[in-house]
Short mmCIF file of C-alpha atoms in Angstrom, two decimals:
data_model
loop_
_atom_site.label_atom_id
_atom_site.label_comp_id
_atom_site.label_asym_id
_atom_site.label_seq_id
_atom_site.Cartn_x
_atom_site.Cartn_y
_atom_site.Cartn_z
CA MET A 23 -0.03 0.02 0.00
CA ASN A 24 1.53 3.32 -1.03
CA ILE A 25 1.98 6.32 1.21
CA ARG A 26 -0.74 8.33 -0.60
CA HIS A 27 -3.39 5.58 0.02
CA ARG A 28 -2.38 5.41 3.66
CA LEU A 29 -2.77 9.18 4.03
CA GLU A 30 -6.25 9.03 2.47
CA ASN A 31 -7.32 6.25 4.86
CA ILE A 32 -5.98 8.25 7.77
CA TYR A 33 -7.80 11.41 6.62
CA ARG A 34 -11.15 9.63 6.05
CA LEU A 35 -10.99 7.80 9.39
CA GLY A 36 -10.28 11.09 11.10
CA ILE A 37 -13.23 12.70 9.53
CA LYS A 38 -15.30 9.65 10.80
CA GLU A 39 -13.92 10.40 14.44
CA LEU A 40 -15.12 14.02 14.03
CA PHE A 41 -18.54 12.92 13.00
CA SER A 42 -18.64 10.44 15.84
CA LEU A 43 -17.62 13.14 18.39
CA ARG A 44 -20.47 15.39 17.03
CA GLN A 45 -23.00 12.91 18.30
CA ASP A 46 -21.47 12.74 21.78
CA MET A 47 -22.98 15.76 23.42
CA VAL A 48 -21.49 15.12 26.77
CA LEU A 49 -17.97 15.29 25.48
CA ILE A 50 -18.82 18.29 23.60
CA ALA A 51 -20.11 19.96 26.49
CA LEU A 52 -17.03 18.92 28.54
CA ILE A 53 -14.78 20.51 25.92
CA ILE A 54 -16.65 23.80 25.87
CA TRP A 55 -16.78 23.95 29.69
CA ALA A 56 -13.09 23.05 30.16
CA PHE A 57 -11.83 25.76 27.71
CA SER A 58 -14.29 28.58 28.74
CA PHE A 59 -16.07 28.52 32.08
CA ALA A 60 -13.60 26.38 33.88
CA ILE A 61 -10.72 28.70 33.03
CA TYR A 62 -12.63 31.79 34.08
CA THR A 63 -13.80 30.43 37.31
CA ALA A 64 -10.36 29.05 38.23
CA ALA A 65 -8.80 32.39 37.41
CA THR A 66 -11.25 34.59 39.22
CA GLY A 67 -12.66 32.25 41.96
CA LEU A 68 -9.49 30.46 43.07
CA SER A 69 -7.49 33.45 43.99
CA HIS A 70 -3.92 33.33 45.40
CA ASP A 71 -4.14 36.86 46.36
CA LEU A 72 -5.25 38.34 49.75
CA HIS A 73 -8.80 39.65 49.20
CA ASN A 74 -11.26 40.80 51.74
CA ALA A 75 -9.67 39.05 54.74
CA SER A 76 -11.52 39.51 57.89
CA ILE A 77 -9.62 41.05 60.82
CA ALA A 78 -10.47 42.05 64.28
CA ILE A 79 -8.22 44.31 66.61
CA VAL A 80 -7.88 44.24 70.34
CA ASP A 81 -6.36 47.75 70.93
CA GLN A 82 -5.25 47.93 74.58
CA ASP A 83 -2.95 50.92 73.82
CA ARG A 84 -5.45 53.40 72.18
CA SER A 85 -2.64 55.58 71.12
CA GLN A 86 -1.98 57.61 68.00
CA LEU A 87 0.29 54.91 66.59
CA SER A 88 -2.13 51.97 67.18
CA MET A 89 -4.94 54.03 65.52
CA ARG A 90 -2.71 54.63 62.57
CA ILE A 91 -2.01 51.00 62.24
CA GLN A 92 -5.62 50.14 62.27
CA ASP A 93 -6.20 52.60 59.39
CA GLY A 94 -3.50 50.79 57.50
CA PHE A 95 -5.80 47.72 56.98
CA GLN A 96 -7.69 48.73 53.89
CA GLU A 97 -9.78 47.30 51.12
CA PRO A 98 -9.55 45.21 48.99
CA TYR A 99 -6.93 43.25 50.87
CA PHE A 100 -8.78 43.44 54.27
CA LYS A 101 -12.27 44.13 55.35
CA LYS A 102 -12.70 46.98 57.73
CA PRO A 103 -11.18 46.04 61.06
CA VAL A 104 -13.63 45.32 63.97
CA ARG A 105 -12.69 46.29 67.45
CA ILE A 106 -13.22 43.62 70.11
CA ASP A 107 -12.24 42.88 73.61
CA TYR A 108 -9.49 40.69 74.73
CA SER A 109 -11.94 38.40 76.39
CA GLN A 110 -13.69 37.83 73.01
CA ILE A 111 -10.64 36.43 71.12
CA ASP A 112 -11.29 32.64 71.82
CA ARG A 113 -15.01 32.88 71.01
CA VAL A 114 -14.48 34.68 67.69
CA MET A 115 -11.69 32.41 66.77
CA ASP A 116 -13.57 29.26 67.64
CA GLY A 117 -16.55 30.53 65.54
CA GLY A 118 -14.54 31.24 62.52
CA ASP A 119 -15.63 34.95 62.52
CA TYR A 120 -12.26 36.38 61.68
CA THR A 121 -9.14 34.98 59.93
CA PHE A 122 -6.84 37.37 61.87
CA VAL A 123 -7.16 38.76 65.36
CA LEU A 124 -4.43 41.37 66.30
CA VAL A 125 -3.63 42.30 69.87
CA ILE A 126 -1.94 45.68 70.34
CA PRO A 127 -0.66 45.72 73.95
CA ALA A 128 -0.87 48.56 76.44
CA GLY A 129 2.08 50.90 76.21
CA PHE A 130 2.87 49.96 72.63
CA GLU A 131 3.52 53.50 71.31
CA ALA A 132 5.75 54.32 74.29
CA ASP A 133 7.78 51.17 73.85
CA VAL A 134 8.26 51.85 70.17
CA ILE A 135 9.62 55.41 70.94
CA ALA A 136 11.92 54.03 73.60
CA GLY A 137 13.21 51.44 71.14
CA HIS A 138 12.01 48.38 73.18
CA GLN A 139 10.57 46.54 70.19
CA PRO A 140 7.34 45.44 71.85
CA GLU A 141 5.85 42.11 70.92
CA ILE A 142 2.57 41.99 69.00
CA GLN A 143 0.28 39.09 69.21
CA LEU A 144 -1.30 38.03 65.89
CA ASN A 145 -3.87 35.24 66.07
CA ILE A 146 -4.46 33.44 62.70
CA ASP A 147 -7.09 31.02 61.59
CA ALA A 148 -4.80 28.51 59.90
CA THR A 149 -7.71 26.52 58.43
CA ALA A 150 -7.63 29.32 55.70
CA MET A 151 -4.10 28.29 54.87
CA MET A 152 -3.59 30.32 51.64
CA GLN A 153 -4.91 33.60 53.26
CA ALA A 154 -3.12 32.88 56.45
CA GLY A 155 0.39 32.74 54.84
CA ILE A 156 -0.18 35.73 52.61
CA GLY A 157 -1.93 37.78 55.23
CA GLU A 158 0.85 37.34 57.76
CA SER A 159 3.29 39.01 55.36
CA TYR A 160 0.77 41.75 54.52
CA ILE A 161 0.29 42.54 58.12
CA THR A 162 4.03 42.58 58.88
CA SER A 163 4.55 44.91 55.89
CA ILE A 164 1.75 47.25 57.13
CA PHE A 165 3.32 47.43 60.72
CA SER A 166 6.75 48.24 59.25
CA GLN A 167 5.34 50.95 56.99
CA GLU A 168 3.20 52.71 59.57
CA ILE A 169 5.91 52.63 62.18
CA ARG A 170 8.45 53.95 59.76
CA THR A 171 6.05 56.73 58.55
CA TRP A 172 4.93 57.68 62.14
CA MET A 173 8.48 57.82 63.52
CA GLY A 174 9.52 60.12 60.65
CA GLY A 175 7.40 62.77 62.45
CA LYS A 176 8.98 62.42 65.82
CA THR A 177 12.23 64.11 67.14
CA GLN A 178 15.53 62.99 65.79
CA ALA A 179 16.52 61.49 69.09
CA ALA A 180 13.41 59.32 69.27
CA ALA A 181 13.84 58.26 65.75
CA GLN A 182 17.35 57.09 66.45
CA ASN A 183 16.01 54.82 69.29
CA ALA A 184 13.22 53.24 67.14
CA PRO A 185 13.75 50.22 65.13
CA SER A 186 14.53 50.94 61.52
CA PRO A 187 12.78 48.77 59.11
CA VAL A 188 14.72 47.80 55.94
CA ASN A 189 13.47 49.52 52.94
CA LEU A 190 13.18 46.48 50.60
CA VAL A 191 12.15 47.49 47.05
CA LEU A 192 10.48 44.57 45.14
CA ARG A 193 10.24 44.12 41.49
CA TYR A 194 8.02 41.31 40.18
CA ALA A 195 9.18 40.04 36.83
CA PHE A 196 6.68 39.02 34.14
CA ASN A 197 3.66 39.87 36.50
CA PRO A 198 4.08 43.43 37.86
CA ASN A 199 1.04 43.33 40.11
CA ALA A 200 1.39 39.65 41.11
CA GLU A 201 -2.10 38.91 40.05
CA SER A 202 -2.87 35.21 40.42
CA ALA A 203 -5.33 35.24 37.32
CA TRP A 204 -2.33 35.71 35.06
CA PHE A 205 -0.95 32.49 36.27
CA THR A 206 -4.01 30.39 36.97
CA SER A 207 -5.69 30.99 33.63
CA VAL A 208 -2.73 29.85 31.38
CA MET A 209 -2.09 26.82 33.75
CA GLU A 210 -5.69 25.80 33.48
CA ILE A 211 -5.29 25.74 29.59
CA ILE A 212 -2.16 23.68 29.97
CA ASN A 213 -3.89 21.23 32.47
CA ASN A 214 -7.10 21.02 30.26
CA VAL A 215 -5.02 20.24 27.22
CA THR A 216 -3.58 17.23 28.87
CA MET A 217 -6.94 16.15 30.40
CA LEU A 218 -9.09 16.49 27.42
CA SER A 219 -6.66 15.02 24.79
CA ILE A 220 -6.26 11.91 26.99
CA ILE A 221 -10.06 11.67 27.53
CA LEU A 222 -11.10 12.19 23.93
CA ALA A 223 -8.52 9.77 22.45
CA GLY A 224 -9.14 7.10 24.96
CA ALA A 225 -12.90 7.44 24.82
CA ALA A 226 -12.91 7.39 21.06
CA LEU A 227 -11.35 3.86 21.14
CA ILE A 228 -13.64 2.66 24.00
CA ARG A 229 -16.67 4.00 22.20
CA GLU A 230 -15.66 1.99 19.03
CA ARG A 231 -15.37 -1.06 21.14
CA GLU A 232 -18.63 -0.69 23.06
CA HIS A 233 -20.66 0.20 19.91
CA GLY A 234 -19.06 -2.65 17.95
CA THR A 235 -17.78 -0.43 15.17
CA ILE A 236 -14.21 -1.49 15.85
CA GLU A 237 -15.13 -4.83 14.26
CA HIS A 238 -16.12 -3.04 11.12
CA LEU A 239 -12.86 -1.41 10.79
CA LEU A 240 -11.01 -4.71 11.54
CA VAL A 241 -12.51 -6.44 8.40
CA MET A 242 -11.47 -3.48 6.23
CA PRO A 243 -7.94 -3.32 4.61
CA LEU A 244 -6.67 -0.89 7.34
CA ALA A 245 -3.50 -1.03 9.21
CA PRO A 246 -3.64 -0.48 12.97
CA PHE A 247 -1.34 2.51 12.61
CA GLU A 248 -3.87 4.12 10.28
CA ILE A 249 -6.76 3.63 12.71
CA MET A 250 -4.57 5.07 15.67
CA MET A 251 -3.20 7.91 13.71
CA ALA A 252 -6.75 8.93 12.58
CA LYS A 253 -7.82 9.17 16.19
CA VAL A 254 -4.73 11.19 17.12
CA TRP A 255 -5.07 13.81 14.53
CA ALA A 256 -8.87 14.25 14.76
CA ASN A 257 -8.92 14.57 18.48
CA GLY A 258 -5.74 16.55 18.69
CA LEU A 259 -7.16 18.95 16.13
CA ILE A 260 -10.20 19.63 18.42
CA ILE A 261 -7.95 20.32 21.44
CA LEU A 262 -5.49 22.47 19.58
CA ALA A 263 -8.38 24.62 18.03
CA ALA A 264 -10.12 24.79 21.48
CA SER A 265 -6.86 25.92 23.36
CA GLY A 266 -6.20 28.49 20.79
CA LEU A 267 -9.65 29.99 20.92
CA SER A 268 -9.55 29.87 24.72
CA LEU A 269 -6.24 31.76 24.84
CA ILE A 270 -7.56 34.50 22.63
CA PHE A 271 -11.17 34.92 23.90
CA VAL A 272 -11.03 33.90 27.54
CA VAL A 273 -7.60 34.69 28.72
CA GLU A 274 -6.76 37.79 26.61
CA LEU A 275 -10.07 39.35 26.04
CA LEU A 276 -12.31 38.27 29.01
CA LEU A 277 -9.69 38.04 31.75
CA GLN A 278 -7.48 40.75 30.26
CA VAL A 279 -4.32 38.77 30.70
CA PRO A 280 -1.41 40.23 28.45
CA ILE A 281 0.39 37.49 26.59
CA ALA A 282 4.03 38.30 26.08
CA GLY A 283 5.16 35.74 23.60
CA SER A 284 4.11 34.07 20.29
CA GLU A 285 0.86 32.36 20.39
CA THR A 286 1.77 30.58 17.12
CA LEU A 287 4.94 29.15 18.71
CA PHE A 288 2.91 28.03 21.83
CA LEU A 289 0.41 26.27 19.65
CA PHE A 290 3.17 24.53 17.75
CA GLY A 291 4.54 23.23 21.00
CA THR A 292 1.03 22.12 21.94
CA MET A 293 0.79 20.26 18.76
CA LEU A 294 3.90 18.29 19.47
CA TYR A 295 2.68 17.62 23.02
CA LEU A 296 -0.67 16.28 21.72
CA PHE A 297 1.12 13.34 20.00
CA PHE A 298 2.14 12.22 23.41
CA ALA A 299 -1.09 13.08 25.20
CA THR A 300 -3.41 11.41 22.72
CA ALA A 301 -1.17 8.33 22.48
CA LEU A 302 -1.32 8.22 26.30
CA GLY A 303 -5.02 8.18 26.05
CA ILE A 304 -5.15 5.35 23.45
CA PHE A 305 -2.59 3.47 25.59
CA LEU A 306 -4.83 3.67 28.67
CA ALA A 307 -7.89 2.59 26.59
CA THR A 308 -6.07 -0.62 25.44
CA LEU A 309 -5.59 -1.50 29.17
CA ALA A 310 -9.23 -0.62 30.24
CA GLN A 311 -12.17 -2.89 29.35
CA SER A 312 -14.72 -0.15 29.99
CA MET A 313 -15.26 3.53 30.62
CA PRO A 314 -15.27 3.24 34.29
CA GLN A 315 -11.90 1.46 34.23
CA PHE A 316 -10.54 3.99 32.01
CA GLY A 317 -11.60 6.74 34.41
CA LEU A 318 -9.71 5.06 37.26
CA LEU A 319 -6.69 4.75 35.16
CA PHE A 320 -6.97 8.31 34.16
CA MET A 321 -6.98 9.60 37.63
CA LEU A 322 -4.03 7.46 38.64
CA VAL A 323 -2.02 8.89 35.70
CA VAL A 324 -3.20 12.48 35.21
CA LEU A 325 -3.39 13.76 38.71
CA PRO A 326 0.35 13.06 39.43
CA MET A 327 1.29 14.61 36.18
CA ARG A 328 -0.68 17.78 37.14
CA LEU A 329 0.95 18.11 40.54
CA LEU A 330 4.54 17.18 39.54
CA SER A 331 4.87 18.79 36.15
CA GLY A 332 5.96 22.22 37.67
CA GLY A 333 2.78 24.09 37.07
CA TYR A 334 1.88 24.37 40.66
CA THR A 335 4.98 23.22 42.53
CA PRO A 336 8.49 24.22 41.10
CA THR A 337 10.36 20.96 40.11
CA GLU A 338 13.39 22.18 42.04
CA SER A 339 11.29 21.99 45.28
CA GLN A 340 10.54 18.21 44.78
CA PRO A 341 12.63 15.25 45.95
CA GLN A 342 15.69 14.67 43.69
CA LEU A 343 14.36 11.26 42.58
CA MET A 344 10.98 12.81 41.65
CA GLN A 345 12.86 15.53 39.53
CA TRP A 346 14.70 12.81 37.66
CA ILE A 347 11.51 10.85 36.88
CA MET A 348 9.65 14.01 35.77
CA GLU A 349 12.38 14.88 33.36
CA PHE A 350 11.23 11.93 31.29
CA VAL A 351 7.57 13.00 31.31
CA PRO A 352 6.70 15.39 28.37
CA SER A 353 4.13 17.29 30.51
CA THR A 354 7.08 18.78 32.48
CA HIS A 355 8.67 20.21 29.40
CA TYR A 356 5.26 21.29 27.98
CA VAL A 357 4.70 23.46 31.07
CA THR A 358 8.15 24.99 30.71
CA ILE A 359 7.37 25.79 26.96
CA ALA A 360 4.14 27.37 27.92
CA GLN A 361 5.40 29.52 30.76
CA SER A 362 8.64 30.55 28.79
CA ILE A 363 6.77 31.59 25.83
CA LEU A 364 3.47 33.09 27.08
CA TYR A 365 5.01 34.71 30.25
CA ARG A 366 8.60 35.52 29.20
CA ASN A 367 8.36 36.01 25.52
CA ALA A 368 10.93 33.30 24.84
CA GLY A 369 11.70 32.51 21.29
CA LEU A 370 12.56 29.19 19.52
CA GLU A 371 16.19 29.83 20.09
CA ILE A 372 15.49 29.50 23.95
CA VAL A 373 12.84 26.81 24.10
CA TRP A 374 14.22 24.51 21.42
CA PRO A 375 15.69 21.93 23.93
CA GLU A 376 12.28 21.64 25.58
CA PHE A 377 10.72 21.19 22.10
CA ALA A 378 13.25 18.56 21.34
CA MET A 379 12.48 16.72 24.61
CA VAL A 380 8.77 16.72 24.00
CA ALA A 381 9.25 15.54 20.42
CA GLY A 382 11.79 12.87 21.39
CA ILE A 383 10.05 11.47 24.46
CA GLY A 384 6.53 11.77 22.96
CA GLY A 385 7.72 10.05 19.80
CA LEU A 386 9.05 7.15 21.74
CA PHE A 387 5.79 6.73 23.69
CA PHE A 388 3.79 7.15 20.65
CA ALA A 389 5.62 4.27 19.08
CA PHE A 390 5.22 2.20 22.24
CA ALA A 391 1.45 3.05 22.26
CA ALA A 392 1.14 2.13 18.65
CA PHE A 393 2.78 -1.31 19.30
CA ARG A 394 0.32 -1.88 22.16
CA PHE A 395 -2.56 -0.80 20.03
CA ARG A 396 -1.48 -3.17 17.37
CA LYS A 397 -1.28 -6.10 19.87
CA SER A 398 -4.76 -5.28 21.09
CA ILE A 399 -6.14 -5.18 17.53
CA ALA A 400 -4.49 -8.50 16.65
CA VAL A 401 -6.12 -10.13 19.70
CA MET A 402 -9.50 -8.77 18.63
CA ARG A 403 -9.05 -10.06 15.12
CA ASN A 404 -8.32 -13.50 16.44
#
């Protein structure tokens, strides 16, 4: 069979896959949700910033400085501070009324002027772990700023006795305002590319098996590679188009996230990665006998990939053995490609090693998945 005839078979089988998917409204709804509403809700609802944190203050000093510090807690980072008595601390913390309860002791202003560095008690509801960690640094910064400003109006002798906070100038690269939506939205696209490409390719094979149409293909003069390649290009094309549209209309237009680099280069990297992800879906489908089994295998494989690929936790923070293992997983390099191009405006001259790793490892796994698919087809034919 010549190459042209093989390509025609792959093309026609791919068109059949697209028509089959058109009949599956559940999968279509999943694709639309994953690349639109899911990205928007993750970027706006799951915030890594401090926003409207509840705080109560026990002001036992009632001095000018303590009042100034209270005024420093402003929206949108904190809700308006509520004054409570010291005896109320345990009750409001147990009831979850406030995330932070600050106690300013009596004689606080006098101790600051005398240079005694008084201790401040900050009670934190650590069940809200994300706000707790970020809020602690915010409150520390507010104290330093307000004390520095307030001491600037005192006498020179008093200012010399007061603690002098370090004037730390911060510069956030690639995200000047440290907005979590900039990070979360793009990472959701990356995660959904992996998730949907595995699901679509695997579900396509299982759907053929459950509906009995795979037997029709087996009696036709078709090679297993042609059947598998058709599923790869058809389902990969859908994911590639959905990710490109999501990047433009949801991330850039709706969420107003500026994309620094080339979207075309990112989509090219996505196309290379899809060969691995769709092949992984087909491989899992050859192991599973039904959709429930496929779903269990999907969770066992995809969840570790999401957590360990560097999208949420930097790979250098992971154990050395885990770092070595993840170097051979294309999703790790795909995350690096996406972050380098979309955030840092990296060109091909910078990310070509990651492209090579995705193409090389993905190609090897694609060949392995094709071998496994060929064996499963041979068993069905016999």
